[in-house]
Coordinates of C-alpha atoms and ligand atoms in Angstrom, one line a residue:
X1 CA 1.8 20.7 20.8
X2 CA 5.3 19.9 19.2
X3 CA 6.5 16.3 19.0
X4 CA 9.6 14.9 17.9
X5 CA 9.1 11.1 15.5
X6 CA 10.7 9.2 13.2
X7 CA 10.0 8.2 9.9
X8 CA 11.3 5.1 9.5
X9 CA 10.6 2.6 6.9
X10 CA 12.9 1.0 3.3
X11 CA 14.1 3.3 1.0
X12 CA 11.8 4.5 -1.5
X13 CA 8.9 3.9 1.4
X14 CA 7.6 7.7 1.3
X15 CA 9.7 9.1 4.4
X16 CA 10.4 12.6 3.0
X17 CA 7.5 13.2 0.9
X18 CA 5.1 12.3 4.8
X19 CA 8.0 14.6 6.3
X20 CA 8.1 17.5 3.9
X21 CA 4.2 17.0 4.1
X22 CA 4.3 17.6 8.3
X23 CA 6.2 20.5 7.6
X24 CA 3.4 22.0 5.9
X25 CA 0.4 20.8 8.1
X26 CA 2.2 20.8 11.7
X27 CA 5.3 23.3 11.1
X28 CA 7.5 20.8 11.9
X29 CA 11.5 20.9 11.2
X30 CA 12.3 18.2 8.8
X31 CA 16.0 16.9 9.4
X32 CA 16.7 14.4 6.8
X33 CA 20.4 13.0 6.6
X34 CA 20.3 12.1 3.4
X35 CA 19.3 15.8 1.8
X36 CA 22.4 16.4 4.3
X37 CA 24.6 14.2 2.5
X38 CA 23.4 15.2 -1.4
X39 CA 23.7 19.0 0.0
X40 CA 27.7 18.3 1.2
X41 CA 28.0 16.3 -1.7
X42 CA 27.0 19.3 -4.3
X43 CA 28.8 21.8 -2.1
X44 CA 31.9 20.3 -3.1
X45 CA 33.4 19.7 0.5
X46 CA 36.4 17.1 1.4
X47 CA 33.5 15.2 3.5
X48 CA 31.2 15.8 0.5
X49 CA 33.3 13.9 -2.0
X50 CA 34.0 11.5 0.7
X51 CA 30.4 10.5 1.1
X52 CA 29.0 10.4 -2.5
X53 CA 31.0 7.2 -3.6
X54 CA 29.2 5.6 -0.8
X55 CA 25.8 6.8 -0.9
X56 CA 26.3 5.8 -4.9
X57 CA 26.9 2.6 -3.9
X58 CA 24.2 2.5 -2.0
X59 CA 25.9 1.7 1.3
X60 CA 25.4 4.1 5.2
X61 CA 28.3 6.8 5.1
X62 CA 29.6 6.0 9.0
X63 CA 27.5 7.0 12.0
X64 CA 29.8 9.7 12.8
X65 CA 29.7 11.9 9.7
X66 CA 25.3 11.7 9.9
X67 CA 25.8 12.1 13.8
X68 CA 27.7 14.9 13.2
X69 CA 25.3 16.3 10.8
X70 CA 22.2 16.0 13.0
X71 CA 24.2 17.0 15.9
X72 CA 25.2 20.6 14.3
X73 CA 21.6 21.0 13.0
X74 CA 19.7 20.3 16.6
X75 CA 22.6 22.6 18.1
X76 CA 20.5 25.7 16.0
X77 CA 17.8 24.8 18.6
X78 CA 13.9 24.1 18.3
X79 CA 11.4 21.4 18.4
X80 CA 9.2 19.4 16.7
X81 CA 11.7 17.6 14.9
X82 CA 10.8 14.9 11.7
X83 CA 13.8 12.7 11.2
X84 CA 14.0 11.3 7.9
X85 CA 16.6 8.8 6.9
X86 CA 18.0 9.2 10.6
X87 CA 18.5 7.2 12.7
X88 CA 19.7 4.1 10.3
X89 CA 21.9 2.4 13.0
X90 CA 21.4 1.2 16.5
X91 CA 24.4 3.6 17.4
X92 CA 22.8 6.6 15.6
X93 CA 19.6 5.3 17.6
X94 CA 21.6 5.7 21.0
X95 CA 23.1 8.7 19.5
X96 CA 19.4 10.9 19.1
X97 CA 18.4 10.1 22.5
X98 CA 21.1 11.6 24.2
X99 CA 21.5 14.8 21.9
X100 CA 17.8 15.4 22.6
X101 CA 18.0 14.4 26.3
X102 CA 20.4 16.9 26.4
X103 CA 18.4 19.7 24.7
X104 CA 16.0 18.8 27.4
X105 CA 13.7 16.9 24.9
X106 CA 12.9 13.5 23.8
X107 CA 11.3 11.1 21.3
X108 CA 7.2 10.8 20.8
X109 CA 6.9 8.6 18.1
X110 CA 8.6 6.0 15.8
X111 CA 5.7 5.9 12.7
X112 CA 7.3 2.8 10.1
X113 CA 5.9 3.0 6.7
X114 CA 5.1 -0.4 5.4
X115 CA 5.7 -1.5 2.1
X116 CA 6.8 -4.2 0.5
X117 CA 10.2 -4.6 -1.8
X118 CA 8.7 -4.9 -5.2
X119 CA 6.7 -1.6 -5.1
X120 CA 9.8 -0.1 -3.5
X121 CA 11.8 -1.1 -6.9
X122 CA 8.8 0.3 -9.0
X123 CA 8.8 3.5 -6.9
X124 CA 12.6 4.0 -7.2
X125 CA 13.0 3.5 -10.7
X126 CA 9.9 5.7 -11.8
X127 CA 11.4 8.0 -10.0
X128 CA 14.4 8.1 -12.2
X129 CA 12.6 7.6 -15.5
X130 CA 10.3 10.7 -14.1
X131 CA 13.5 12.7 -13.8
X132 CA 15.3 11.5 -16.8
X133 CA 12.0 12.7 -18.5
X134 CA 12.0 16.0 -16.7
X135 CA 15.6 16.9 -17.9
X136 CA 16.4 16.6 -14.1
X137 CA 19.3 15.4 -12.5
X138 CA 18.8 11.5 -11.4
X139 CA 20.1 10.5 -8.0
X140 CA 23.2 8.1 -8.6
X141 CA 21.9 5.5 -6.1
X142 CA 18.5 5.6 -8.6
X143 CA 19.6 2.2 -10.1
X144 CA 18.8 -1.6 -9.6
X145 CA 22.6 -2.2 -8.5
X146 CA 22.4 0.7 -5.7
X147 CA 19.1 -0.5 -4.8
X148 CA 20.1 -3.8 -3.9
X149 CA 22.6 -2.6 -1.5
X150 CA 20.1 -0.4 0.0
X151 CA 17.5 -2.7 0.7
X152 CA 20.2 -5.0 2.3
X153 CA 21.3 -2.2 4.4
X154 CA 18.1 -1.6 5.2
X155 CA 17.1 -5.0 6.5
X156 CA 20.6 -5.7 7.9
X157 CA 21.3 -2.5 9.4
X158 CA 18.3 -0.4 9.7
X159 CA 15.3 -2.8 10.5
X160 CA 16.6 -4.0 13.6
X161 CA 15.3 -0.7 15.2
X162 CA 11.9 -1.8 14.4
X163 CA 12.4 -4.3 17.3
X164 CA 13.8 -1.6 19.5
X165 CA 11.2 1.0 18.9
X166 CA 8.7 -1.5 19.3
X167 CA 10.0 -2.9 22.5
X168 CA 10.7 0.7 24.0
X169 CA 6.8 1.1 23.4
X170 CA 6.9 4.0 21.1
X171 CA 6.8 2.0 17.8
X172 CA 3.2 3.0 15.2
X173 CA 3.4 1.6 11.6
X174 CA 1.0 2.9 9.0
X175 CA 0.3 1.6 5.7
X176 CA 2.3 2.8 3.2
X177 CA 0.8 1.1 0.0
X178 CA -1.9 3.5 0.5
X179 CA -2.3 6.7 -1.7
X180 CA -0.2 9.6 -0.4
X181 CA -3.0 11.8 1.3
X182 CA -4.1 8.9 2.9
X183 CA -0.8 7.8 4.3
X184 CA -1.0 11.4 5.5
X185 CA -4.2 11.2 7.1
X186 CA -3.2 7.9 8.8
X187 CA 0.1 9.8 10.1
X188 CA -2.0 12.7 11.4
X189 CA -4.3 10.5 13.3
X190 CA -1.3 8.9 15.3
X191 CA -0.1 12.1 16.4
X192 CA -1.6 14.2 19.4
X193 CA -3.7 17.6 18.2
X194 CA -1.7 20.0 17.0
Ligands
ADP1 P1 16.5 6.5 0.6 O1 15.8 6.4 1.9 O2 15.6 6.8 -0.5 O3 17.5 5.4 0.3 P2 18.1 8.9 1.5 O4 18.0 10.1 0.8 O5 17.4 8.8 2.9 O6 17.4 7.8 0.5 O7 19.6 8.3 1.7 C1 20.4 8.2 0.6 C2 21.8 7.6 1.0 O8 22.4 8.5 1.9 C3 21.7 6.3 1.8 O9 21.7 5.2 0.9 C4 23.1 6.4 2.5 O10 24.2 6.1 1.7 C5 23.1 7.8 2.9 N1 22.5 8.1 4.3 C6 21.4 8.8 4.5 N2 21.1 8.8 5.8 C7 22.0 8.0 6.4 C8 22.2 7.6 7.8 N3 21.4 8.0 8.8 N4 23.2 6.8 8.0 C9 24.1 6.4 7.1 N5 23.9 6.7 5.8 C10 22.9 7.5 5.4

């Protein structure tokens, strides 16, 4: 059975490695905006160079530019969507409703990974020093500065939906200070059978 959910949760809370991990176990089509936004960023268009100041920052490009996105990606078709990093606004929220009411399809599941802040910082800056080790790029919102903005974006802009969700009956959170594969396994057990 395909289902359509959200992965929503802080950044650095483990929404795209639980999304790239349903694309493996349930063939699900991860959308996440913010692989959008790095992949318009590095392709060098006017909207590219437009968004990376902000997302370096660490502040939401506008809702129109990520509806946009996730409007020309669910116009390919399909189900059994993961949104990661999407929606991030109420108006995005409204926004994903009606492109998937209109495709004839709707929302099964909000999942919130739950973490708290100072494991999100450790997270987030091992994950630079990882990269920085690696000889890897390191994402230019990696840094305490950015950081701070995102976390306040998060709670001032973002976790509002968590009320939403929850009142509109489809909210589920799951641990997220557990190891990865048992996040996972937490995540499976909240969706129906494949
Ligand atoms: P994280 O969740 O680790 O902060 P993402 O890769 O999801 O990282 O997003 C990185 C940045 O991209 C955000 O800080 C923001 O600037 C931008 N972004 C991603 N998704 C959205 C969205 N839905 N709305 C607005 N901005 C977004």
């Amino acid at each position: 059975m395909s289902v359509n959910i959200i992965l929503l949760g802080p950044p650095g809370a483990g929404k795209g490695t639980q999304a790239a991990n349903l694309t493996q176990t349930r063939g699900l089509v991860q959308l996440s905006t913010g692989d959008m936004l790095r992949e318009a960023q590095a392709s060098g268009s006017e909207m590219g160079r437009r968004v990376a100041e902000v997302m370096a920052k660490g502040q939401l490009v506008t809702d129109d530019i990520v509806i946009g996105l996730i409007r020309e990606k669910l116009a390919q078709g399909g189900s059994g969507f993961i949104f990661d990093g999407f929606p991030r606004t109420l108006a995005q929220a409204d926004a994903l409703t009606e492109l998937l009411n209109d495709m004839g399809q709707s929302l099964d599941a909000v999942i919130e990974l739950r973490v708290n802040d100072e494991v999100l910082v450790d997270r987030i800056v091992g994950r630079a020093e990882q990269a920085r080790a690696a000889g890897q790029p390191v994402r230019a919102d990696d840094n305490a500065e950015s950081l701070k903005t995102r976390l306040m974006a998060y709670y001032k802009q973002t976790s509002p939906l968590i009320g939403y969700y929850h009142a509109k009956g489809m909210l589920k959170a799951v641990d997220g200070l557990k190891d990865i594969d048992a996040v996972a396994g937490d995540i499976a057990a909240l969706l129906p059978l494949p």
